[in-house]
PDB file of C-alpha atoms in Angstrom:
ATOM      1  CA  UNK A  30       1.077   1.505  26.579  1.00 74.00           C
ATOM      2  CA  UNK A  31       1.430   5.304  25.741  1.00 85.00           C
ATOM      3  CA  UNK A  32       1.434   5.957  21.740  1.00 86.00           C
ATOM      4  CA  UNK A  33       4.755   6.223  21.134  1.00 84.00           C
ATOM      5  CA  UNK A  34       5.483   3.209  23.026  1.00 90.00           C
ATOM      6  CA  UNK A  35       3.361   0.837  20.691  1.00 91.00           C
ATOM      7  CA  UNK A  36       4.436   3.141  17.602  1.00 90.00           C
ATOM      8  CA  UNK A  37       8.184   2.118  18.696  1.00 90.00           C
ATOM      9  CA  UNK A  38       7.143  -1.633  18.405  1.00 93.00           C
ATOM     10  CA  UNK A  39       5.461  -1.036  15.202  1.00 93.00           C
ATOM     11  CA  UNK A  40       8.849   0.544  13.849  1.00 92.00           C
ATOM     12  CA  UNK A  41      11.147  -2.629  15.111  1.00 94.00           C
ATOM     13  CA  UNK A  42       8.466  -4.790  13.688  1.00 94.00           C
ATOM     14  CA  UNK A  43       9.133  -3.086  10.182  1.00 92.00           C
ATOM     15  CA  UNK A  44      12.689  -3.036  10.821  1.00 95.00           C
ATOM     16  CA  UNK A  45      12.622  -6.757  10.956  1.00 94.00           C
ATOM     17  CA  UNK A  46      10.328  -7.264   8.085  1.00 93.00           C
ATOM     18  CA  UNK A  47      12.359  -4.652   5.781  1.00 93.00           C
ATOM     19  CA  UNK A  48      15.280  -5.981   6.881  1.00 93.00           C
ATOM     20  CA  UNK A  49      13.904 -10.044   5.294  1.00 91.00           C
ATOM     21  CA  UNK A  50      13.136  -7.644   2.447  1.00 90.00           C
ATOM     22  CA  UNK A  51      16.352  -6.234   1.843  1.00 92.00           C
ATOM     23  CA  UNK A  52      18.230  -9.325   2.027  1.00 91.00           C
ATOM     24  CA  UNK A  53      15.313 -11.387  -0.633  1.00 87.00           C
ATOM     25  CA  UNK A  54      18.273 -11.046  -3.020  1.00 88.00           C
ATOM     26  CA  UNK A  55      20.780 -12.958  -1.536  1.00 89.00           C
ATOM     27  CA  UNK A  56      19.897 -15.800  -3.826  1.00 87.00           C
ATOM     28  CA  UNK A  57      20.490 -14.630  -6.449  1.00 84.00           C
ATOM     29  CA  UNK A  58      23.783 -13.036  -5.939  1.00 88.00           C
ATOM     30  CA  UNK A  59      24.836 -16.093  -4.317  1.00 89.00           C
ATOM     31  CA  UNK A  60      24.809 -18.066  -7.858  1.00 87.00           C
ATOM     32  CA  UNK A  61      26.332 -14.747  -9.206  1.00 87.00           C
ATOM     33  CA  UNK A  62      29.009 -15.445  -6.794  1.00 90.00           C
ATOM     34  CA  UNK A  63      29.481 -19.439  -7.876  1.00 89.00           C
ATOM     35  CA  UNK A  64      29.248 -18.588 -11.369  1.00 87.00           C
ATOM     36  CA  UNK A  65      32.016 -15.913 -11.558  1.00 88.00           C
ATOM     37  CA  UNK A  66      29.287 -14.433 -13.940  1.00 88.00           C
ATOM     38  CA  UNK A  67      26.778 -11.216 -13.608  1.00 84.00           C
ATOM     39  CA  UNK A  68      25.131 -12.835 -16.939  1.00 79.00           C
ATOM     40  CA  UNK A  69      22.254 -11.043 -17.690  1.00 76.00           C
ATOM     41  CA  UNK A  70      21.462  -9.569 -14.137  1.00 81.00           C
ATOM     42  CA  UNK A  71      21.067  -6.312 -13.860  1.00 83.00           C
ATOM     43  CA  UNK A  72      21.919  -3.488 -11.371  1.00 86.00           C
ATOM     44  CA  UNK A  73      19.385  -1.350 -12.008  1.00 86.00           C
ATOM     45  CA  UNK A  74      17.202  -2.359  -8.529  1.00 86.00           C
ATOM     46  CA  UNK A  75      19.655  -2.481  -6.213  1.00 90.00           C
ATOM     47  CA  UNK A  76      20.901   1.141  -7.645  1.00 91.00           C
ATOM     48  CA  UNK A  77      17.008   2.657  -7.176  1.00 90.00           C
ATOM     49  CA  UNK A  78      17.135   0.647  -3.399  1.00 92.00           C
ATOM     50  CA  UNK A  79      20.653   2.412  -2.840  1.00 94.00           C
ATOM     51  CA  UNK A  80      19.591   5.565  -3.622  1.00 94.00           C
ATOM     52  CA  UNK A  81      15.687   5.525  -1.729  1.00 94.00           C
ATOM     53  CA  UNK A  82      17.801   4.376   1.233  1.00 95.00           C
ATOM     54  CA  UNK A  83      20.907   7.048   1.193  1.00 96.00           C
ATOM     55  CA  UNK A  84      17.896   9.384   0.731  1.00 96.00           C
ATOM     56  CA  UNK A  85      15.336   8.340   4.162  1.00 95.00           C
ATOM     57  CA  UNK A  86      18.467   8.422   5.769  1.00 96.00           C
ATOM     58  CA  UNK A  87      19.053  11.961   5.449  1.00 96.00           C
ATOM     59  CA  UNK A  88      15.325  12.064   6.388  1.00 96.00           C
ATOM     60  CA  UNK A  89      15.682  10.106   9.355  1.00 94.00           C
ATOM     61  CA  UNK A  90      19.086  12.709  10.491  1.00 94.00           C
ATOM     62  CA  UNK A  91      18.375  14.740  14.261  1.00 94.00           C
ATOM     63  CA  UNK A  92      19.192  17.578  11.839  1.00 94.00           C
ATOM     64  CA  UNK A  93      16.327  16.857   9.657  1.00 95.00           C
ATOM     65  CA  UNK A  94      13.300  15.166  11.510  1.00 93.00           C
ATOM     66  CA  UNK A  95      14.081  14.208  15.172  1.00 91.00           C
ATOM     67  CA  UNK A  96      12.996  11.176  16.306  1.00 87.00           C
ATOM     68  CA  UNK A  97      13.255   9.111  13.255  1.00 90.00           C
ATOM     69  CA  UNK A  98      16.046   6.446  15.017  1.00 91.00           C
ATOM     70  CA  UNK A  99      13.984   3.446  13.784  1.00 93.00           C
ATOM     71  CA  UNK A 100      14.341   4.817  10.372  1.00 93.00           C
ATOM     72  CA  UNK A 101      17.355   5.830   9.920  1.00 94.00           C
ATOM     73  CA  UNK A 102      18.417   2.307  11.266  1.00 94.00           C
ATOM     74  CA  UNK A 103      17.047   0.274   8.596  1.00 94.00           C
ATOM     75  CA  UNK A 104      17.495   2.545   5.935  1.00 95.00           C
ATOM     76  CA  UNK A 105      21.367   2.732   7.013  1.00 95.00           C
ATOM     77  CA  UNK A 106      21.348  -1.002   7.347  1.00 95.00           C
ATOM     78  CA  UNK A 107      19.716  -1.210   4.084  1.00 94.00           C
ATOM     79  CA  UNK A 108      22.482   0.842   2.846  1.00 96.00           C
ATOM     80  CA  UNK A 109      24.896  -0.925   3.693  1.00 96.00           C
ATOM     81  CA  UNK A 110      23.397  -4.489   2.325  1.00 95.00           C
ATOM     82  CA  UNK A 111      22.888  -2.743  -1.189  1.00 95.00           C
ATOM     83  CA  UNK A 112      26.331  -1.644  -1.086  1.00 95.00           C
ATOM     84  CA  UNK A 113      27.713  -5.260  -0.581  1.00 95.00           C
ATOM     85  CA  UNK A 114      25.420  -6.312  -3.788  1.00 94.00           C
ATOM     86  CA  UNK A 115      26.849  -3.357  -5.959  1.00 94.00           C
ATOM     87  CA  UNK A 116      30.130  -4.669  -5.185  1.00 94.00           C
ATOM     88  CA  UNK A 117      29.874  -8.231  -5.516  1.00 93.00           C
ATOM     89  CA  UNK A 118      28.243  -6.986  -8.915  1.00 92.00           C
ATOM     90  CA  UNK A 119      31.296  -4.858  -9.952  1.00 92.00           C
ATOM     91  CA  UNK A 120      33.695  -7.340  -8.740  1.00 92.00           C
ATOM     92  CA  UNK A 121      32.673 -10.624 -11.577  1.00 91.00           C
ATOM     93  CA  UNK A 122      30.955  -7.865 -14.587  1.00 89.00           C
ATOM     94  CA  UNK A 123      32.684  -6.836 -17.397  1.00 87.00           C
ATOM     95  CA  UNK A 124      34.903  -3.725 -17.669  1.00 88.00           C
ATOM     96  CA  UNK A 125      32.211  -1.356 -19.199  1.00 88.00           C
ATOM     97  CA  UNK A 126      29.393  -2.411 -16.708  1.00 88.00           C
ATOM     98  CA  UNK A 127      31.802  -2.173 -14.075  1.00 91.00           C
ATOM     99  CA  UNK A 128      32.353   1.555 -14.674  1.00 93.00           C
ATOM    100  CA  UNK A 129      29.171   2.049 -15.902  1.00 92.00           C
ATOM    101  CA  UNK A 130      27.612   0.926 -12.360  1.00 93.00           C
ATOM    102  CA  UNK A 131      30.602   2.717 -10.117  1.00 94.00           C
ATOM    103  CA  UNK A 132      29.859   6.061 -12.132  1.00 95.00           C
ATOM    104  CA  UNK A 133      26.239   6.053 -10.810  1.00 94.00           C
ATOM    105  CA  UNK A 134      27.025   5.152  -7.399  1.00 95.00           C
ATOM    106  CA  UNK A 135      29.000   7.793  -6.848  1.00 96.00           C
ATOM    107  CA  UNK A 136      26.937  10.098  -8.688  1.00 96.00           C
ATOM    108  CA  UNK A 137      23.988   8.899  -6.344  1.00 95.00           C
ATOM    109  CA  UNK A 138      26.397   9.719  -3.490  1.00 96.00           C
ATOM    110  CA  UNK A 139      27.174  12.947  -4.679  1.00 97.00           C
ATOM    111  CA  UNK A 140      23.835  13.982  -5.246  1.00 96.00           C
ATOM    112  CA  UNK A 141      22.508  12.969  -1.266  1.00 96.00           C
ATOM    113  CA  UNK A 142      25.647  14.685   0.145  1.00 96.00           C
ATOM    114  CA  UNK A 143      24.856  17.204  -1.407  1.00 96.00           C
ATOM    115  CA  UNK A 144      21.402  17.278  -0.541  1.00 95.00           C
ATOM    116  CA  UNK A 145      22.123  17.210   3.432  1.00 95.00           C
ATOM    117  CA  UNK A 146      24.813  19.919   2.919  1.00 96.00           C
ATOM    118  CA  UNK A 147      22.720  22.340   1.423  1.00 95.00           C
ATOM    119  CA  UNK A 148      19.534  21.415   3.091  1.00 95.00           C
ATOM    120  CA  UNK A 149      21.472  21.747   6.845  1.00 94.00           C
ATOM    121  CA  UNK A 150      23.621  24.723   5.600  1.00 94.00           C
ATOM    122  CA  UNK A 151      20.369  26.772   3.792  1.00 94.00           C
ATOM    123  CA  UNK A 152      17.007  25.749   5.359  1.00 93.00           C
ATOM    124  CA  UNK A 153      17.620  26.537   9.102  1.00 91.00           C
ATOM    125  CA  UNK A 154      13.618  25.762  10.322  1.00 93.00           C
ATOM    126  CA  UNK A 155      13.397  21.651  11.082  1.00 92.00           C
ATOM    127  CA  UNK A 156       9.596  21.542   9.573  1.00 92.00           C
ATOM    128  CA  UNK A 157      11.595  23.093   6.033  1.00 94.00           C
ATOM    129  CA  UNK A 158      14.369  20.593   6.223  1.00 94.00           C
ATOM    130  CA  UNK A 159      12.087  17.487   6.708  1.00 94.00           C
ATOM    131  CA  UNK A 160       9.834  18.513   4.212  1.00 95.00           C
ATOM    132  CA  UNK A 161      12.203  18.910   1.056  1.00 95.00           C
ATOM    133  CA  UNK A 162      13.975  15.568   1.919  1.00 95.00           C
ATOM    134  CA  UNK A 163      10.705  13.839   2.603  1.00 94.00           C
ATOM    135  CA  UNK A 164       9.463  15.149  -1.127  1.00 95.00           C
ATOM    136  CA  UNK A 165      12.151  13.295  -2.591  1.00 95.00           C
ATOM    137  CA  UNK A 166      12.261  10.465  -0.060  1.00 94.00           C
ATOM    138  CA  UNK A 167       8.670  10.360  -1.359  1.00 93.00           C
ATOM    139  CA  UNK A 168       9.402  10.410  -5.282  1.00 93.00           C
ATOM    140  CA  UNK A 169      12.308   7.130  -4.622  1.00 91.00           C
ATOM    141  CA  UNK A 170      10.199   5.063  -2.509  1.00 90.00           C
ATOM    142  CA  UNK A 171       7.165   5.302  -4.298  1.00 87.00           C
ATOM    143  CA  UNK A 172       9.331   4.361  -7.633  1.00 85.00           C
ATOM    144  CA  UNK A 173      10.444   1.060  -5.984  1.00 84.00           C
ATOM    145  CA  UNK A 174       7.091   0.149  -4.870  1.00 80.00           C
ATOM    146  CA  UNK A 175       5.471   0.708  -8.354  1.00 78.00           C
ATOM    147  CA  UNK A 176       8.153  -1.572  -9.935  1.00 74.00           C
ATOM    148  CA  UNK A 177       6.472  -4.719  -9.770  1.00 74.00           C
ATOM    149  CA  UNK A 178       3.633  -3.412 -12.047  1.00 78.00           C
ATOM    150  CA  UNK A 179       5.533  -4.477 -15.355  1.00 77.00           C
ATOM    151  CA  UNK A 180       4.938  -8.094 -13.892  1.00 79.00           C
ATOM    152  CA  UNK A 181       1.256  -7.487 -12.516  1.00 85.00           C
ATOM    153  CA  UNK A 182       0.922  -6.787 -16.142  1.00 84.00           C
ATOM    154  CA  UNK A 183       2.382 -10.000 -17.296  1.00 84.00           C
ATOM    155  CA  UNK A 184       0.699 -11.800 -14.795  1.00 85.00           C
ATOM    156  CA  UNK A 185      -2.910 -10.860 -15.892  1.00 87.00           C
ATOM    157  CA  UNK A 186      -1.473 -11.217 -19.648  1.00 87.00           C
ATOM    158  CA  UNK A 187      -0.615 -14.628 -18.832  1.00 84.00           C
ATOM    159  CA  UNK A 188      -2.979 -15.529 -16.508  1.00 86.00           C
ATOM    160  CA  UNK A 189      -0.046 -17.016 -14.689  1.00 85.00           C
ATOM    161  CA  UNK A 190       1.779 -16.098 -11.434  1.00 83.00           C
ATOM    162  CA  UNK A 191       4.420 -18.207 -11.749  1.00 76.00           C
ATOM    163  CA  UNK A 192       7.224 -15.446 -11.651  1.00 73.00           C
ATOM    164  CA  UNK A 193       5.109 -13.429  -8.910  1.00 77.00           C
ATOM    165  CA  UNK A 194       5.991 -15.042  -5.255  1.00 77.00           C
ATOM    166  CA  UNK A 195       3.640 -14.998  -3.182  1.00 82.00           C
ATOM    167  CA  UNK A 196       5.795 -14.292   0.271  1.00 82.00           C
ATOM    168  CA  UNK A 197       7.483 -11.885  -1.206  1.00 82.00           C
ATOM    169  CA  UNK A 198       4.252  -9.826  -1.808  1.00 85.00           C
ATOM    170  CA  UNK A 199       2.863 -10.867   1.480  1.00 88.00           C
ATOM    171  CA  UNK A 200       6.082  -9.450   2.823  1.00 89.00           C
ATOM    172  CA  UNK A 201       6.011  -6.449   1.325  1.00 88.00           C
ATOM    173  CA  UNK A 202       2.175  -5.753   2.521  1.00 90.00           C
ATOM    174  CA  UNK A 203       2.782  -6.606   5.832  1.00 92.00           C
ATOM    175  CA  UNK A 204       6.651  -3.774   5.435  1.00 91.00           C
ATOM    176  CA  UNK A 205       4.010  -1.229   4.250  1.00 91.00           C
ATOM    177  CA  UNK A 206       1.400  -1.368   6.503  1.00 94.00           C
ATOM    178  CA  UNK A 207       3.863  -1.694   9.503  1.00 94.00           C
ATOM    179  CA  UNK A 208       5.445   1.548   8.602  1.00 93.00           C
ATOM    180  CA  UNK A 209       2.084   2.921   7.480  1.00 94.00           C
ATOM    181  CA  UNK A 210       0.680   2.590  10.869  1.00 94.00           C
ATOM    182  CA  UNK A 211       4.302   3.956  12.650  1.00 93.00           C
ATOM    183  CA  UNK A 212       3.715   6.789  10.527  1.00 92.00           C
ATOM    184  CA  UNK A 213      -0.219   7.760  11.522  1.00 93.00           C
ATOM    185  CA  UNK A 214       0.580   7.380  15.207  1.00 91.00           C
ATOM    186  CA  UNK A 215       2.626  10.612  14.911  1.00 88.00           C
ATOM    187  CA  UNK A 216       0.846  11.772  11.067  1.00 89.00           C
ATOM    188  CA  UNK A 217       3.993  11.612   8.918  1.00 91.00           C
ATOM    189  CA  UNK A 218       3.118  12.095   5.605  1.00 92.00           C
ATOM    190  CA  UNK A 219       6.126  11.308   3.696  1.00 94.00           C
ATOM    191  CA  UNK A 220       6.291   8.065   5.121  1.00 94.00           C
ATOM    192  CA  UNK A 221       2.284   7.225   5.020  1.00 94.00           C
ATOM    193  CA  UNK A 222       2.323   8.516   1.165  1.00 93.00           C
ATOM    194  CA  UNK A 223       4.510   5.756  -0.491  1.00 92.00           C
ATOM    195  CA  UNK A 224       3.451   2.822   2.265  1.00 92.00           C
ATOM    196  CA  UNK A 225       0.058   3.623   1.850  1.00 93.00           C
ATOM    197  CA  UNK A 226       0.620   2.972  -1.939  1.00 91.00           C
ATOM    198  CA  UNK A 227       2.400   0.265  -1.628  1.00 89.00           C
ATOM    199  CA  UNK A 228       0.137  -1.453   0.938  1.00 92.00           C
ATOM    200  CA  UNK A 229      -2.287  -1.034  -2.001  1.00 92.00           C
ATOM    201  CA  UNK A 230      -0.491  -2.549  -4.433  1.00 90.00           C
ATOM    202  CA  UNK A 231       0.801  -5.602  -2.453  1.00 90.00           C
ATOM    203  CA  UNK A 232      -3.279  -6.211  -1.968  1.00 93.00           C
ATOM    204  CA  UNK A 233      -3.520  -6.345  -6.047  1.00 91.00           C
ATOM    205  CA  UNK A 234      -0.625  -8.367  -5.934  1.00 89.00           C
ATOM    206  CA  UNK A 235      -2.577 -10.889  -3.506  1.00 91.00           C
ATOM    207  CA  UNK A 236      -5.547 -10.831  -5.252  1.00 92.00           C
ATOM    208  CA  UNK A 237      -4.047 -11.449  -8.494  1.00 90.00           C
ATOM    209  CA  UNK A 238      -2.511 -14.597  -6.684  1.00 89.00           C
ATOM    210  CA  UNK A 239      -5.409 -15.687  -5.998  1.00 89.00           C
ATOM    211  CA  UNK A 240      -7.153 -14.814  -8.943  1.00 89.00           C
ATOM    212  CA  UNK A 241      -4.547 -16.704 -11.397  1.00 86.00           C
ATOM    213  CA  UNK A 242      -3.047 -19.488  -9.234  1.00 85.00           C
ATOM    214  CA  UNK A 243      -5.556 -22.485 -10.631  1.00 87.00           C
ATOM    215  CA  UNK A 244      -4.720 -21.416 -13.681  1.00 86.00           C
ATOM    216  CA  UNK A 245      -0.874 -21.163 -13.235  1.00 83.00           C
ATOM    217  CA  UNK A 246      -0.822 -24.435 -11.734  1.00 86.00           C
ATOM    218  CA  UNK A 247      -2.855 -25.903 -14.645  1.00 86.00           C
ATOM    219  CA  UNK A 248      -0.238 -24.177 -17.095  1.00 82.00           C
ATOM    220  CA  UNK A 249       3.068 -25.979 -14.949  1.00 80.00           C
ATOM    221  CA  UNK A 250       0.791 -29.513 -15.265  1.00 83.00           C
ATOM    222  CA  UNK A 251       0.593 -29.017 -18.878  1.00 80.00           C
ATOM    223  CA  UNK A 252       4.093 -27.680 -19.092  1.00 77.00           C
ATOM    224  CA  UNK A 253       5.432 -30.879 -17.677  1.00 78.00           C
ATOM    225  CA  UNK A 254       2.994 -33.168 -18.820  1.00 76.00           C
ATOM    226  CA  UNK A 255       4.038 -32.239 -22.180  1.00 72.00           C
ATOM    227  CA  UNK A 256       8.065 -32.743 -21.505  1.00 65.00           C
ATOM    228  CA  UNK A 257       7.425 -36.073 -20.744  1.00 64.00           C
ATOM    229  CA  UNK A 258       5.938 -36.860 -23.709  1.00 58.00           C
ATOM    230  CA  UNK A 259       8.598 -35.502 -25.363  1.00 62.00           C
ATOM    231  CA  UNK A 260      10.747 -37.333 -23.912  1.00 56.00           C
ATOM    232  CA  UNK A 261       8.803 -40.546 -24.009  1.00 52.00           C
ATOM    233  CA  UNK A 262       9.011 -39.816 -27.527  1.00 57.00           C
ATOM    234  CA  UNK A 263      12.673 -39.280 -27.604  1.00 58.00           C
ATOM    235  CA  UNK A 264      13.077 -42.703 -25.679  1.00 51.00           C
ATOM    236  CA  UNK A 265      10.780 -44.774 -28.032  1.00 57.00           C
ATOM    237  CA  UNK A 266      12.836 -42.822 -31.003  1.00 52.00           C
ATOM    238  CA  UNK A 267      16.369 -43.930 -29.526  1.00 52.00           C
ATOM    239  CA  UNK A 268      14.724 -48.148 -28.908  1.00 50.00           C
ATOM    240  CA  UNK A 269      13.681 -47.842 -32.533  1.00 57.00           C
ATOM    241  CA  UNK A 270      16.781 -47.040 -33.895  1.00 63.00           C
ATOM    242  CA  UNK A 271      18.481 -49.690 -31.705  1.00 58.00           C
ATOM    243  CA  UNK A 272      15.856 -51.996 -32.817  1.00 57.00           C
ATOM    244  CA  UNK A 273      16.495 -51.106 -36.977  1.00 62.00           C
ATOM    245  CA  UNK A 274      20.327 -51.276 -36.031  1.00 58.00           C
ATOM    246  CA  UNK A 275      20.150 -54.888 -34.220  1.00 55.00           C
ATOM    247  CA  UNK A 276      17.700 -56.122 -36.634  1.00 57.00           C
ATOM    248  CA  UNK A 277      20.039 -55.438 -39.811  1.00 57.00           C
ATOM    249  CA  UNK A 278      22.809 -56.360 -38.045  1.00 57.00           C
ATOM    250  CA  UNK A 279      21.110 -59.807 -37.883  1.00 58.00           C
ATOM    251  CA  UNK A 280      20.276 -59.678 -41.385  1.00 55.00           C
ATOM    252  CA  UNK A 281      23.739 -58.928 -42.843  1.00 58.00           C
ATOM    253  CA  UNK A 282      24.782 -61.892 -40.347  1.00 58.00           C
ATOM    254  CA  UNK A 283      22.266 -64.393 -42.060  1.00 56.00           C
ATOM    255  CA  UNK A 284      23.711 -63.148 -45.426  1.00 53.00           C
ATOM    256  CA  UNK A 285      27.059 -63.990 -44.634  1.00 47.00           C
ATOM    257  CA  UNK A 286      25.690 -67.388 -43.518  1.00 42.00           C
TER     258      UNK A 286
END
């Protein structure tokens, strides 16, 4: 197989995997949806995702590095999915979230067609083009793969990786190093900079599983363990007072007697 054959599968392989990545969500607005209710969700990841994706799509452009299909398909896919989100969002928030969120979506617009219409109408070399794109494309992907840190932190604080799942960070090693390894075939640097990192951090991720999931499991035991007692406790409360009720009950009978 010639190189750009197997970097081709590589791609569609990451295409798939980004693709189970960009739709982890679904869940969640799916009891958005049944509740009529945003609650305390907020927008703020599927903006960042919105905007990293609008902006490796202007990477992945003929005009701005040829021979980028494979990424510009997921990235317009992913697009697309975020966009659904955003509006299922909008559609059951409140009036000043709604317009809060719309204002930065089309600001985010704004900015990355602006960004192609300068870059294609000013920077006339290819090499130029892909390289001031792929800065930024740089700056927004690397953001959403250091995001999970402010729960790598809570997981060592707790020693518990109970809010940490673990296919979701096996997932996101195996979407970095996929398009980590597309990206070496034919060196792309602005794609192998922010994979590479988060390829790294999927690995802490992974370890921390491992590291912490005795102890997390030990923690839920405990956690439920102690529920039941409560509520053994409760139980034997509730008999007692039925028992203290019957029991003078029977006494104020034997009184009348």
């Amino acid at each position: 197989m010639s190189p750009d054959t197997i970097r081709n599968v590589i791609g569609i392989i990451g295409n798939v995997i980004s693709l189970c990545l960009f739709l982890s969500p679904v869940p969640t607005f799916v009891q958005i949806w049944k509740k009529k209710s945003v609650e305390q969700f907020k927008p703020d990841p599927y903006l960042a995702t919105l905007l990293n994706c609008m902006a490796w799509v202007v990477y992945g452009l003929p005009v701005v590095h040829p021979n980028s299909t494979l990424v510009l398909t997921i990235n317009g896919g992913g697009t697309v999915i975020q966009l659904v989100y955003i509006a299922v969002y909008l559609t059951y928030s409140d009036r000043k979230r709604r317009v809060k969120v719309l204002s930065l979506v089309l600001l985010e617009v704004a900015f990355v067609v602006l960004l192609l219409v300068l870059v294609v109408s000013l920077v006339h070399e290819l090499h130029k083009r892909a390289a001031i794109v792929g800065v930024l494309c740089v700056v927004f992907c690397t953001m959403i793969y250091v995001a999970p840190l402010s729960v790598m932190k809570m997981v060592i604080k707790t020693r518990s990786v109970e809010y940490m799942p673990f296919y979701l960070s096996l997932a996101s090693l195996g979407n970095g190093a996929c398009w980590t390894a597309y990206a070496l075939i034919r060196i792309d640097l602005f794609i192998i900079i922010p994979n590479g990192i988060g390829v790294v951090l999927a690995m802490v991720q992974l370890i921390l599983y491992g590291a912490f999931y005795k102890s997390t499991q030990r923690q839920i035991a405990e956690r439920k363990a102690g529920e039941k007692g409560r509520e053994v406790n409760l139980a034997q409360v509730v008999v007692d007072r039925e028992e203290d009720g019957a029991g003078k009950k029977k006494a104020g009978n034997g009184g009348a007697m």
